[in-house]
PDB file of C-alpha atoms in Angstrom:
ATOM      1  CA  UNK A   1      81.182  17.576 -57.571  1.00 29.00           C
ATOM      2  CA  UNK A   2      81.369  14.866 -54.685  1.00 34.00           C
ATOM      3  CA  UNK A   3      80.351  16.941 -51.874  1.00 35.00           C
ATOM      4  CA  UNK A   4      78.179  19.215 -53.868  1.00 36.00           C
ATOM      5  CA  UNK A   5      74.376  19.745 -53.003  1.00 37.00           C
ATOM      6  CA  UNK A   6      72.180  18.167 -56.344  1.00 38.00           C
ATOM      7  CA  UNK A   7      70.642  20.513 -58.455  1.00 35.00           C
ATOM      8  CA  UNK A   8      67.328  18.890 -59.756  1.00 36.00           C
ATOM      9  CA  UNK A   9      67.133  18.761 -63.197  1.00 37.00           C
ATOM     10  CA  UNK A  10      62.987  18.574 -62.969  1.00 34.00           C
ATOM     11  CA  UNK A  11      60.438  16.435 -61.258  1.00 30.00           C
ATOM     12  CA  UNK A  12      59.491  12.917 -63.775  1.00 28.00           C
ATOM     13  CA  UNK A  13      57.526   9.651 -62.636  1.00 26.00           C
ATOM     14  CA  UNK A  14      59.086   6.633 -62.979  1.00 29.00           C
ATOM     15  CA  UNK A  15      59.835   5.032 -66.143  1.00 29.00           C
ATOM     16  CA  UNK A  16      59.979   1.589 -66.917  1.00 33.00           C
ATOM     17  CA  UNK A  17      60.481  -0.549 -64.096  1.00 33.00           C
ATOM     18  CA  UNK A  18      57.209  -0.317 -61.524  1.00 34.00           C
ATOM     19  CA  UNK A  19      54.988   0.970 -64.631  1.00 34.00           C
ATOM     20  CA  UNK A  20      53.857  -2.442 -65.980  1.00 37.00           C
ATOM     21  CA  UNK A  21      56.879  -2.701 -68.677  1.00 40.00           C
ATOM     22  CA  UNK A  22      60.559  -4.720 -68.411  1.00 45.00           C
ATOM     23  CA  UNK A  23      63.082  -3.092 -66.723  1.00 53.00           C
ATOM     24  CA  UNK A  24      64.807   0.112 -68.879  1.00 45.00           C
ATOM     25  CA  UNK A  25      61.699   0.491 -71.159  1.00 46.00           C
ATOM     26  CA  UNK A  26      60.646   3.990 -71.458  1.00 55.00           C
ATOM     27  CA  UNK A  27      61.735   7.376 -72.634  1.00 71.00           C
ATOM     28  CA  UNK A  28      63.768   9.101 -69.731  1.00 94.00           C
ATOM     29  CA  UNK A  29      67.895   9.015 -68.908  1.00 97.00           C
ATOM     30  CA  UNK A  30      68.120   5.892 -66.985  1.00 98.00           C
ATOM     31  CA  UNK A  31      66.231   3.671 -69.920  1.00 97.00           C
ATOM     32  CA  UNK A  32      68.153   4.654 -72.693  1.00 98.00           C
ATOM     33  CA  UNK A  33      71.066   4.253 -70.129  1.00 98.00           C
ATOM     34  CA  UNK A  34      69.931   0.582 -70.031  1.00 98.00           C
ATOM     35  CA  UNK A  35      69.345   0.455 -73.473  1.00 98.00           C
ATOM     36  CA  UNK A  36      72.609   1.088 -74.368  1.00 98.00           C
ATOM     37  CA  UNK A  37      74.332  -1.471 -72.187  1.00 98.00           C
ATOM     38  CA  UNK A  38      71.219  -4.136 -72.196  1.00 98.00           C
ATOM     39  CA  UNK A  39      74.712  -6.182 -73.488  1.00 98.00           C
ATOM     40  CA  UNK A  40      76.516  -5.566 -70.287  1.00 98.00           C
ATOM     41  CA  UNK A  41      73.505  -6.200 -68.449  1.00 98.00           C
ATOM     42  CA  UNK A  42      72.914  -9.597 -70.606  1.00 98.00           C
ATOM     43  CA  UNK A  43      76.343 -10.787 -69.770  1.00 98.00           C
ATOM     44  CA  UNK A  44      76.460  -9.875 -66.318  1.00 98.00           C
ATOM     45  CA  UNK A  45      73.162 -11.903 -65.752  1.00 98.00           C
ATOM     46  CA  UNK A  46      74.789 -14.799 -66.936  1.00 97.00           C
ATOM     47  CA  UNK A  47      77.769 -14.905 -64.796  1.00 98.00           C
ATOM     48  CA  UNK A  48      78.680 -18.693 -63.582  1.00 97.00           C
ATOM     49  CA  UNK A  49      76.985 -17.939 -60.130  1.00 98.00           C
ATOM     50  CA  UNK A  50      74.164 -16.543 -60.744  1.00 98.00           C
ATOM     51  CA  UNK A  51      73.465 -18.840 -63.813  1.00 97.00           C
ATOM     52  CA  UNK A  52      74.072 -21.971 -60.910  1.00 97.00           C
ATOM     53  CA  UNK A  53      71.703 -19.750 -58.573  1.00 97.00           C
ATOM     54  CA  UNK A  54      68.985 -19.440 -61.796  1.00 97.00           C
ATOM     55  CA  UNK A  55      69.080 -23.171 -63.069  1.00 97.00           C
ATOM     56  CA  UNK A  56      69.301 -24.348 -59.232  1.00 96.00           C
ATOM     57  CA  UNK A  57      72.503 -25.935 -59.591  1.00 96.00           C
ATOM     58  CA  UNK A  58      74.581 -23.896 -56.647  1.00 96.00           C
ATOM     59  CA  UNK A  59      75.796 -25.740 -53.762  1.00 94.00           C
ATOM     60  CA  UNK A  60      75.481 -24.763 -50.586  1.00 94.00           C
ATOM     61  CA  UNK A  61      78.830 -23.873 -49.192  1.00 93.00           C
ATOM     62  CA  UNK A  62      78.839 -21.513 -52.402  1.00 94.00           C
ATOM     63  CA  UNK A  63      75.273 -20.215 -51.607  1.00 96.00           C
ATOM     64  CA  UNK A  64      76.721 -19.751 -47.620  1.00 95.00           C
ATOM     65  CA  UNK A  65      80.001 -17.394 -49.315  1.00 95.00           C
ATOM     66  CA  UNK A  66      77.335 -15.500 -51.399  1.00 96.00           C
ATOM     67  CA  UNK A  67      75.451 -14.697 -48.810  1.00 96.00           C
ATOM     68  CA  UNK A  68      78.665 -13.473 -46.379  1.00 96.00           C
ATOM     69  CA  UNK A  69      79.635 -11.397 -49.347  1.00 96.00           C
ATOM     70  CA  UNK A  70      76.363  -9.703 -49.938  1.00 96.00           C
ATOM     71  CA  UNK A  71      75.720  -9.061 -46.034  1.00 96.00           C
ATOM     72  CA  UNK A  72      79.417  -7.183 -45.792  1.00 95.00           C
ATOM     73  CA  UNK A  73      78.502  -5.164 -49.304  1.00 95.00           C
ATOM     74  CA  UNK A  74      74.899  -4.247 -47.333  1.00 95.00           C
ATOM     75  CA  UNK A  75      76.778  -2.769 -44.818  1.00 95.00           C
ATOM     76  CA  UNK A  76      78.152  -0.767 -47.368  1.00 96.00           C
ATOM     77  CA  UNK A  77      74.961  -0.090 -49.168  1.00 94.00           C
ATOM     78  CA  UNK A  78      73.327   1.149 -45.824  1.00 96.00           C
ATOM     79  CA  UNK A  79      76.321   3.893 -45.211  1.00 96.00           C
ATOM     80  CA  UNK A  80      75.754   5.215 -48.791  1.00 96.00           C
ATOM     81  CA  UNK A  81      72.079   5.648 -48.511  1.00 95.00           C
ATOM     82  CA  UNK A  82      72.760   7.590 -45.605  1.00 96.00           C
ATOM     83  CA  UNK A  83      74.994   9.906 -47.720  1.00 96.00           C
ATOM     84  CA  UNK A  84      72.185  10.383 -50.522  1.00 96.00           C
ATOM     85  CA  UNK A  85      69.809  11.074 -48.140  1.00 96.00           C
ATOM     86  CA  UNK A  86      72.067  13.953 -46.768  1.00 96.00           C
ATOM     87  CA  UNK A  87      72.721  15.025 -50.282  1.00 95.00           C
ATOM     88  CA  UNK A  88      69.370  15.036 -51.760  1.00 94.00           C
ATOM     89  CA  UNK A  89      67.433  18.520 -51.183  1.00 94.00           C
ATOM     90  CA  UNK A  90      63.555  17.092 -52.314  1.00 94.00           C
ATOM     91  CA  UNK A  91      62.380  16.089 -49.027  1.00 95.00           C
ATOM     92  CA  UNK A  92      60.293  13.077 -50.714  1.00 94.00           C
ATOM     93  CA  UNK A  93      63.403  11.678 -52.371  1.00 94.00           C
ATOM     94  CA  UNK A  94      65.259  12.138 -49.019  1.00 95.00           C
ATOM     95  CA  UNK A  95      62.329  10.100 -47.516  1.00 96.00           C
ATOM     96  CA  UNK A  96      63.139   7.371 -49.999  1.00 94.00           C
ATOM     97  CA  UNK A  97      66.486   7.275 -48.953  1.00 96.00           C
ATOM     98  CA  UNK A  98      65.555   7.172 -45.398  1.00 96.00           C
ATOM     99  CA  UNK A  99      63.842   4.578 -46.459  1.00 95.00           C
ATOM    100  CA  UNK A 100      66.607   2.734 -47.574  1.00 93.00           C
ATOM    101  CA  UNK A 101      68.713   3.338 -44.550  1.00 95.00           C
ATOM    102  CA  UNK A 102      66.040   1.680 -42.590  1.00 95.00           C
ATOM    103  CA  UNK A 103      65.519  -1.002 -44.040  1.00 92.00           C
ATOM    104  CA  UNK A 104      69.063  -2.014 -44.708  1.00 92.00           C
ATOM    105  CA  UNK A 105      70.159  -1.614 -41.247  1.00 94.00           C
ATOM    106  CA  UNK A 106      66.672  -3.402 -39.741  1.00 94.00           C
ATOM    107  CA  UNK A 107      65.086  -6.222 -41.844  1.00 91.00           C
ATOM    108  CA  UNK A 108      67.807  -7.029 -44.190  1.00 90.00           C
ATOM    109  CA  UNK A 109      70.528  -7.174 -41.959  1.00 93.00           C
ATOM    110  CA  UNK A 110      68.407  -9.366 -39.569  1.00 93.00           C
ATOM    111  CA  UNK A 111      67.824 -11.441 -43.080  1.00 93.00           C
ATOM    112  CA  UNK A 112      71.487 -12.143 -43.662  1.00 93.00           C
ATOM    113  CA  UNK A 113      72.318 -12.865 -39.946  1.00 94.00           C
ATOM    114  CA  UNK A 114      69.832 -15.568 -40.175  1.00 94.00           C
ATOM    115  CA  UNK A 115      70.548 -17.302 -43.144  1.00 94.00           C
ATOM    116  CA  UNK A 116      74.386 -17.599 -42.243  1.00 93.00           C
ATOM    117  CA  UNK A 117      73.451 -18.759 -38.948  1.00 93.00           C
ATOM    118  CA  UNK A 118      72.905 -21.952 -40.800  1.00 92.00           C
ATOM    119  CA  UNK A 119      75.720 -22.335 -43.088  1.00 91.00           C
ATOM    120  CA  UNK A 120      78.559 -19.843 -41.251  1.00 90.00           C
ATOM    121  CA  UNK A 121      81.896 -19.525 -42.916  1.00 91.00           C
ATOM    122  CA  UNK A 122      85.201 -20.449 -41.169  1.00 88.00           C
ATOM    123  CA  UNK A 123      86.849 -16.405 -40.214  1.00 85.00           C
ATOM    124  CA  UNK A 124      90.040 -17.528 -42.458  1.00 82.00           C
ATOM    125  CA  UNK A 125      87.699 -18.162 -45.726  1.00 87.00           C
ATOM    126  CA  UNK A 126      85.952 -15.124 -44.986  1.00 90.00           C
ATOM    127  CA  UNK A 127      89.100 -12.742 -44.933  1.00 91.00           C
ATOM    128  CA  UNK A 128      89.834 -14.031 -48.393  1.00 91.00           C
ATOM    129  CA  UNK A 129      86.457 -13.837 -49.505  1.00 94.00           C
ATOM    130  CA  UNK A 130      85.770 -10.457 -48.536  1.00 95.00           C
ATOM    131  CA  UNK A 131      89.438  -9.267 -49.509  1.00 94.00           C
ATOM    132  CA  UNK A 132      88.323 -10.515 -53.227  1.00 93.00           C
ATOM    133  CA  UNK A 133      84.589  -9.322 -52.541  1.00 96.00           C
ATOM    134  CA  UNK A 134      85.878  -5.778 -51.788  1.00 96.00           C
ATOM    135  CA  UNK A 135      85.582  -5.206 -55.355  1.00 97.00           C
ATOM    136  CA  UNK A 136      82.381  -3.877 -55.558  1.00 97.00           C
ATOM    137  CA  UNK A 137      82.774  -1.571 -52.779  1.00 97.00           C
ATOM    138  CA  UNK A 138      85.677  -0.448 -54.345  1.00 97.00           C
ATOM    139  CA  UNK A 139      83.800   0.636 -57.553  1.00 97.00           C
ATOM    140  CA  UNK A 140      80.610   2.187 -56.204  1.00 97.00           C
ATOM    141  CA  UNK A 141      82.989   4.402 -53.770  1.00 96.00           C
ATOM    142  CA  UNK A 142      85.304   5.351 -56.668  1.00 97.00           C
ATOM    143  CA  UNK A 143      81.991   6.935 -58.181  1.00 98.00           C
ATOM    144  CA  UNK A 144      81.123   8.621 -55.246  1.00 97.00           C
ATOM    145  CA  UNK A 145      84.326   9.993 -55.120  1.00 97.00           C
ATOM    146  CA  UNK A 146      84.335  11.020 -58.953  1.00 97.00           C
ATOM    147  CA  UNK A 147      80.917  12.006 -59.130  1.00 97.00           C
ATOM    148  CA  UNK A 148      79.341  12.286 -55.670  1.00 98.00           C
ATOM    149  CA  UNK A 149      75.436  11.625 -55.515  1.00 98.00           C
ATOM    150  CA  UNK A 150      75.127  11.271 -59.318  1.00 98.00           C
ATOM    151  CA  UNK A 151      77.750   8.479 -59.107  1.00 98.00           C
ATOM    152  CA  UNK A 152      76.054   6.699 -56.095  1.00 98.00           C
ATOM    153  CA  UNK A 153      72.634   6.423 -58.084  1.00 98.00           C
ATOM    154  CA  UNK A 154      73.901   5.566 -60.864  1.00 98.00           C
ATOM    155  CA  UNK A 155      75.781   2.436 -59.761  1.00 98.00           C
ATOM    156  CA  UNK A 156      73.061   1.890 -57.557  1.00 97.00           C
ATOM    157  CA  UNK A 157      70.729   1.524 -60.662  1.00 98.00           C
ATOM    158  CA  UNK A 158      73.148  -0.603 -62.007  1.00 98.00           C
ATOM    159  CA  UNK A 159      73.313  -3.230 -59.343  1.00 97.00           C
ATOM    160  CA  UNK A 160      69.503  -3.346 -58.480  1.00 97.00           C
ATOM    161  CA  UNK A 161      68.835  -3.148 -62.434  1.00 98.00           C
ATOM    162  CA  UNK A 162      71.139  -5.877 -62.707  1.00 98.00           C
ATOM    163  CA  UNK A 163      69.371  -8.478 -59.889  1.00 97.00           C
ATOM    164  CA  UNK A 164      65.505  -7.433 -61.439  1.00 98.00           C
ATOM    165  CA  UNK A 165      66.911  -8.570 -65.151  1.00 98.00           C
ATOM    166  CA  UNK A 166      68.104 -11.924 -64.041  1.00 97.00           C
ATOM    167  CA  UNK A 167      65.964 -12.536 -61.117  1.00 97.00           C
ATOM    168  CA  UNK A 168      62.557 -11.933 -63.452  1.00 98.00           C
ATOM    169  CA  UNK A 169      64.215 -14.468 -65.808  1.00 97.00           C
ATOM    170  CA  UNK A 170      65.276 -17.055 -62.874  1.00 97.00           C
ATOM    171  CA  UNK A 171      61.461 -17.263 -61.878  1.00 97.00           C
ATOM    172  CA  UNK A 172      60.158 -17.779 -65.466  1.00 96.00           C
ATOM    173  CA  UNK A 173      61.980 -20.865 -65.197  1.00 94.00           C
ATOM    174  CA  UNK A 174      59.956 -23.624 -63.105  1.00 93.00           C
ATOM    175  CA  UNK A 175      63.314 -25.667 -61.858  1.00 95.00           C
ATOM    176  CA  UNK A 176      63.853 -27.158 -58.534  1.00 96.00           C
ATOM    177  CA  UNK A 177      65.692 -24.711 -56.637  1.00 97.00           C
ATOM    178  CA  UNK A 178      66.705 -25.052 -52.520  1.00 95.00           C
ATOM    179  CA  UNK A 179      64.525 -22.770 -50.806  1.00 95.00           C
ATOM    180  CA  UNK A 180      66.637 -20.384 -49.728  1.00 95.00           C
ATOM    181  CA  UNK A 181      67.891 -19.724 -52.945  1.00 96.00           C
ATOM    182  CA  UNK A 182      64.544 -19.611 -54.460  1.00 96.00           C
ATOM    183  CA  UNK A 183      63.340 -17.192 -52.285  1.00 94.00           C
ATOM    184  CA  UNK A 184      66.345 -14.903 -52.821  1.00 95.00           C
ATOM    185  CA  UNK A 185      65.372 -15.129 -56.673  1.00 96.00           C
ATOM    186  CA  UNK A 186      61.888 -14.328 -55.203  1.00 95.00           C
ATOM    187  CA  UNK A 187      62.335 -11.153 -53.043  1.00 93.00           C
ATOM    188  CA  UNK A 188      63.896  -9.606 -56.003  1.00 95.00           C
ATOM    189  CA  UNK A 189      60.882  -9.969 -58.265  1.00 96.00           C
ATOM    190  CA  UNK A 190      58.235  -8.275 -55.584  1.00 94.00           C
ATOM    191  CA  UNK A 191      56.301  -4.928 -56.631  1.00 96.00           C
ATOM    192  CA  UNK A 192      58.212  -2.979 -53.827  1.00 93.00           C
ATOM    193  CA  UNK A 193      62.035  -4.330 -55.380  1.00 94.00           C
ATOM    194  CA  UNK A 194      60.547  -3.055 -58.435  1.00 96.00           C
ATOM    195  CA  UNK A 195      59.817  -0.078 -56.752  1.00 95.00           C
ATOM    196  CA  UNK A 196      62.454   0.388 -55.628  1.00 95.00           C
ATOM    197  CA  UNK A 197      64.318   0.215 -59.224  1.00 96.00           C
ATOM    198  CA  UNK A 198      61.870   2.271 -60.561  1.00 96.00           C
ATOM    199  CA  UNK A 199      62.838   5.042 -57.806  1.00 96.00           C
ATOM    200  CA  UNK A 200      66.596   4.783 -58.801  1.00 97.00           C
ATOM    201  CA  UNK A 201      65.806   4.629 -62.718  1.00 98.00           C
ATOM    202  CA  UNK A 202      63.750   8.246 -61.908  1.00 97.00           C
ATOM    203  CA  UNK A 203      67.195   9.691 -59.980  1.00 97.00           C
ATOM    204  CA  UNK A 204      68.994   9.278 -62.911  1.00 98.00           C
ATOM    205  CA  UNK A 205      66.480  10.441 -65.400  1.00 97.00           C
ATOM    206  CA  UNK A 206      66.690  13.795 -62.606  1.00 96.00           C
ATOM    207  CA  UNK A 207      70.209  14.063 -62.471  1.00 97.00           C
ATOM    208  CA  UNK A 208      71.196  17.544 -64.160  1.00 96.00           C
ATOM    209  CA  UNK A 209      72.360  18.045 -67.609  1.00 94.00           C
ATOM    210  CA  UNK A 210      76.329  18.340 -66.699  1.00 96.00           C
ATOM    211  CA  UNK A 211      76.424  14.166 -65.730  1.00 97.00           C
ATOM    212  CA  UNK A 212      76.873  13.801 -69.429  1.00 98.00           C
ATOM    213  CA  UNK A 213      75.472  10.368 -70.786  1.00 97.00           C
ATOM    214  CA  UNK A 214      79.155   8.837 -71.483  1.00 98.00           C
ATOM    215  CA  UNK A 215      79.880   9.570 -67.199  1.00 98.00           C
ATOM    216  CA  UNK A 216      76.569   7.962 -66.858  1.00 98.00           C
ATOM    217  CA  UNK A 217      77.474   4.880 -69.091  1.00 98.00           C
ATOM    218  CA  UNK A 218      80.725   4.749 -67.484  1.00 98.00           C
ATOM    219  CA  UNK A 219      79.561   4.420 -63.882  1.00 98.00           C
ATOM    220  CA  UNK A 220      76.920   1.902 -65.246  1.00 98.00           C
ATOM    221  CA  UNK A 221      79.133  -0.384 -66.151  1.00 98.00           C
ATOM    222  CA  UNK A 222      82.009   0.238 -64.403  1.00 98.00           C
ATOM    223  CA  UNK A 223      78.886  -1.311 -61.624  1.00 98.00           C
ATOM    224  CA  UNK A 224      78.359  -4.255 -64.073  1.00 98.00           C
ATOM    225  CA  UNK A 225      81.841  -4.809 -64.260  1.00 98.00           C
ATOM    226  CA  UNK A 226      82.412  -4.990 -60.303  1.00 98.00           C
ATOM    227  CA  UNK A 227      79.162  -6.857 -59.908  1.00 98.00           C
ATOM    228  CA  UNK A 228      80.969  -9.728 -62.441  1.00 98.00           C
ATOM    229  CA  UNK A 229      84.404  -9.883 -60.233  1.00 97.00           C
ATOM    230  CA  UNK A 230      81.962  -9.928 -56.687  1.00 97.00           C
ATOM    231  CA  UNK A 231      80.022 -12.888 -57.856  1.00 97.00           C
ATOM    232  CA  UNK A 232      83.054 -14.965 -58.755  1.00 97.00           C
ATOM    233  CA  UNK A 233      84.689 -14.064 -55.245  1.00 95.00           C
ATOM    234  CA  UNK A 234      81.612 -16.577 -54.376  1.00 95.00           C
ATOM    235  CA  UNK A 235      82.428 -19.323 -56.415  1.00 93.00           C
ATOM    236  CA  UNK A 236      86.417 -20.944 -55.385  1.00 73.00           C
ATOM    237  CA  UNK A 237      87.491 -22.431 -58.479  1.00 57.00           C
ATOM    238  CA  UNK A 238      86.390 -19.259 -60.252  1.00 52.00           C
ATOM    239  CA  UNK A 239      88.242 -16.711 -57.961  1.00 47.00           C
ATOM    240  CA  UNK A 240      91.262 -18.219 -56.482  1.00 45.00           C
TER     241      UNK A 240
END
């Protein structure tokens, strides 16, 4: 199935996320996929570094390895766009992904190379870091591997689904946060991250009858899972 051109299993709109609701509330694939690990998703949100990030607690050094880790996993996000846009035959869905390419590759990576211009990490803390980072690449290329573009989406719905659930709950909270880190929590709350969700959560609810819903659960939080080990890489005394 990895190298195999999708079959569309219909055309849906959106569900959920972008539509005015919470994240995963609706009646296609993807939100009863959230629905049945909103758990998962609970527990990832509350992870010691992203709690720190949330209550505003997260020192900077830890904020600087976060950001190395998330730059290098960007990298990785951009190359797998690029392989959903060659897999996906709906020229406005390939758009999407094109998209995605583009903006991975131009703003964001411009984003991360100026933020760690100001708090840079030493090249022997980095090889460590990204060694125990690796993690999540390791998962969302396992599911590409297993399930080609239905994996990718999938995982990729579980990561961004992931940063809207505790990101929206991060800015209910008025705490002092540094500004960096609040306007990380911020860029994750905007209508076009929601979007952007909301286009993942309607490639899932596509995705043809033969991804079962236990494959879909699996690569769902099989994401979580990695997401959980990445975010401790961050944090020394949790990783080492």
């Amino acid at each position: 199935m990895a190298d195999r051109p999708l079959t569309m299993a219909g055309t849906t709109r959106p569900e959920g996320v972008g539509t005015g609701r919470p994240e995963g509330v609706g009646t296609g694939r993807a939100a009863a996929m959230v629905a049945r690990c909103s758990a998962e998703l609970d527990a990832s949100a509350s992870v010691p570094l992203l709690a720190r990030m949330a209550d505003g607690t997260l020192d900077d050094p830890a904020f600087g390895r976060y950001l190395a880790i998330e730059q290098a996993f960007v990298r990785t996000a951009a190359r797998l766009a690029g392989y959903c846009l060659w897999q996906q035959p709906e020229w406005s869905r390939a758009e999407r992904h094109a998209e995605a390419v583009a903006d991975l590759v131009g703003p964001q990576s411009r984003y991360f190379e100026r933020l760690l211009s100001t708090r840079p990490v030493d090249d022997a803390t980095s090889t460590d870091l990204l060694r125990r980072a690796s993690v999540l690449e390791g998962a969302v290329t396992a599911a590409l591997a297993e399930g080609g573009y239905a994996g990718v989406v999938t995982s990729l719905a579980a990561a961004e689904t992931l940063y809207l659930r505790w990101c929206t709950r991060a800015a209910e909270r008025a705490v002092p946060r540094p500004d960096d880190v609040q306007r990380w929590i911020e860029l994750h709350v905007t209508d076009g991250f929601r979007a952007q969700v909301a286009f993942l959560h309607q490639l899932v609810d596509e995705l043809p009858a033969d991804v079962t819903d236990a494959r879909l659960d699996a690569w769902f939080v099989g994401m979580l899972r990695a997401e959980d080990a990445f975010h401790a890489s961050a944090l020394v005394e949790v990783a080492a």
